[in-house]
Amino acid sequence: MNREVVVLNRERNVSLTAYLLEVGGEYRGIARRPLVLVLPGGGYRSCSDREADPVALAYLKAGYHAAVLRYSVGVHADWPHPLEDYEQAMEFLKEKAGAWSIYDDKIAVIGFSAGGHLAAAAATMAKNRPAAAILGYAVAGEDVKCCSPTAPDTVSAVDRQTPPCFLFHTRDDNVVPVMNSIRFMEALAEHDITFESHIYSYGPHGFSTCDTSVQGPSTRISRRVPNWVPDSVGWLREVFGDFGDRGEGLLEPEVRAHLSEDDGQFLSVGCTMGRVMGNPKGAEVLGAVLARAEGGEAWGSPLLQAGEMPPELKKTVDRMLVRDALGFARIGQDVLEALDRRLGEIPNNVSKDSGD
């Protein structure tokens, strides 16, 4: 393993410490690795050592390169200095992607507390957004004003371009209330962003990796809290793809960035009912299938188009994926596949940049 320390801003004491694993040789089939960028917490007053190298080591063990960004804090913490530091770090890592054997499109960010706020800001408003974000007991929403009056609300900044997120928190965190994570999750769900969340029953703020090297054994904390580390690694492998064994690089991801395929170039059975039925050609093709289905009177297009469905039920149906809705209509796999081919010929009439 190689360690590289780079000063990004001497005046503001900003530095990037990169830990780079070997590739090739005995690591057959691994020519490059994803990287996890660690943003320690500290209330924008300092960068916690407990949430820096120990976290990087956890991801190194899992086969990822890791880097720790010690961003602007204290008298230099006025916004947007911390986000500028993140942008500079990301640009530097992408420039070094070839020399350091990094997948430049598979850089995740992990942040804790105030560092979690910075990670969330990176995921929602940065020019160089990460490919995934892991948020540990992160400050979000208006609560950020308690540690940085100039820092922005990240909950309201969540949009369709926000990457997949992994969140963890404890229910009784008395420094950063758990509602910070819950509100952020609500925003992710509203914008159809893939996420995973673990809210543990009890434990203090700032537990980092929660092993005894950083958290004393007498700490009152759920024994399951340390599970967030392997769970987040497993989640990253689903989002980025796991390491292959035949020299083909990373395997295909198991999880998409969005639950639906509403941002695809063409329609599909992975789109929501609302998206397909909102497209005249899509509604015609899908409506014909629904009208012939058993139970078609309940699910058929005439009812949807006539607006006779109760509003709350229609809202629920509109959010369902077409493939799921057709399961209720008892549509066979052969019909589903034929429908997918038909829909795949119909251009999606909503731009990816529309924010839908």
PDB file of N, CA, C and O in Angstrom, residues 76 111 161 230 236 279 326 351:
ATOM      1  N   HIS A  76     -11.883  29.260   8.988  1.00  0.00           N
ATOM      2  CA  HIS A  76     -11.963  29.145   7.532  1.00  0.00           C
ATOM      3  C   HIS A  76     -13.215  28.401   7.068  1.00  0.00           C
ATOM      4  O   HIS A  76     -13.347  28.113   5.868  1.00  0.00           O
ATOM      5  N   GLY A 111     -19.198  10.708   4.989  1.00  0.00           N
ATOM      6  CA  GLY A 111     -19.016  11.796   5.930  1.00  0.00           C
ATOM      7  C   GLY A 111     -19.748  11.536   7.222  1.00  0.00           C
ATOM      8  O   GLY A 111     -20.764  10.836   7.256  1.00  0.00           O
ATOM      9  N   GLN A 161     -30.583  14.079  -9.711  1.00  0.00           N
ATOM     10  CA  GLN A 161     -29.185  13.750  -9.983  1.00  0.00           C
ATOM     11  C   GLN A 161     -28.411  13.341  -8.730  1.00  0.00           C
ATOM     12  O   GLN A 161     -27.223  13.024  -8.810  1.00  0.00           O
ATOM     13  N   PRO A 230     -19.669  -3.350   7.541  1.00  0.00           N
ATOM     14  CA  PRO A 230     -19.827  -4.354   6.481  1.00  0.00           C
ATOM     15  C   PRO A 230     -21.082  -4.152   5.642  1.00  0.00           C
ATOM     16  O   PRO A 230     -21.084  -4.476   4.445  1.00  0.00           O
ATOM     17  N   LEU A 236     -22.076  -0.844  -1.264  1.00  0.00           N
ATOM     18  CA  LEU A 236     -21.230  -0.284  -2.323  1.00  0.00           C
ATOM     19  C   LEU A 236     -21.004  -1.299  -3.434  1.00  0.00           C
ATOM     20  O   LEU A 236     -20.975  -0.949  -4.614  1.00  0.00           O
ATOM     21  N   ASN A 279     -47.760   9.219 -21.332  1.00  0.00           N
ATOM     22  CA  ASN A 279     -47.284   9.278 -22.704  1.00  0.00           C
ATOM     23  C   ASN A 279     -48.388   8.703 -23.597  1.00  0.00           C
ATOM     24  O   ASN A 279     -48.779   7.551 -23.430  1.00  0.00           O
ATOM     25  N   LEU A 326     -48.554  -4.875 -13.264  1.00  0.00           N
ATOM     26  CA  LEU A 326     -49.043  -5.969 -14.090  1.00  0.00           C
ATOM     27  C   LEU A 326     -49.087  -7.286 -13.326  1.00  0.00           C
ATOM     28  O   LEU A 326     -49.838  -8.195 -13.687  1.00  0.00           O
ATOM     29  N   SER A 351     -37.595  14.953 -20.438  1.00  0.00           N
ATOM     30  CA  SER A 351     -36.150  15.100 -20.440  1.00  0.00           C
ATOM     31  C   SER A 351     -35.548  14.626 -19.140  1.00  0.00           C
ATOM     32  O   SER A 351     -36.123  14.795 -18.061  1.00  0.00           O
TER      33      SER A 351
END
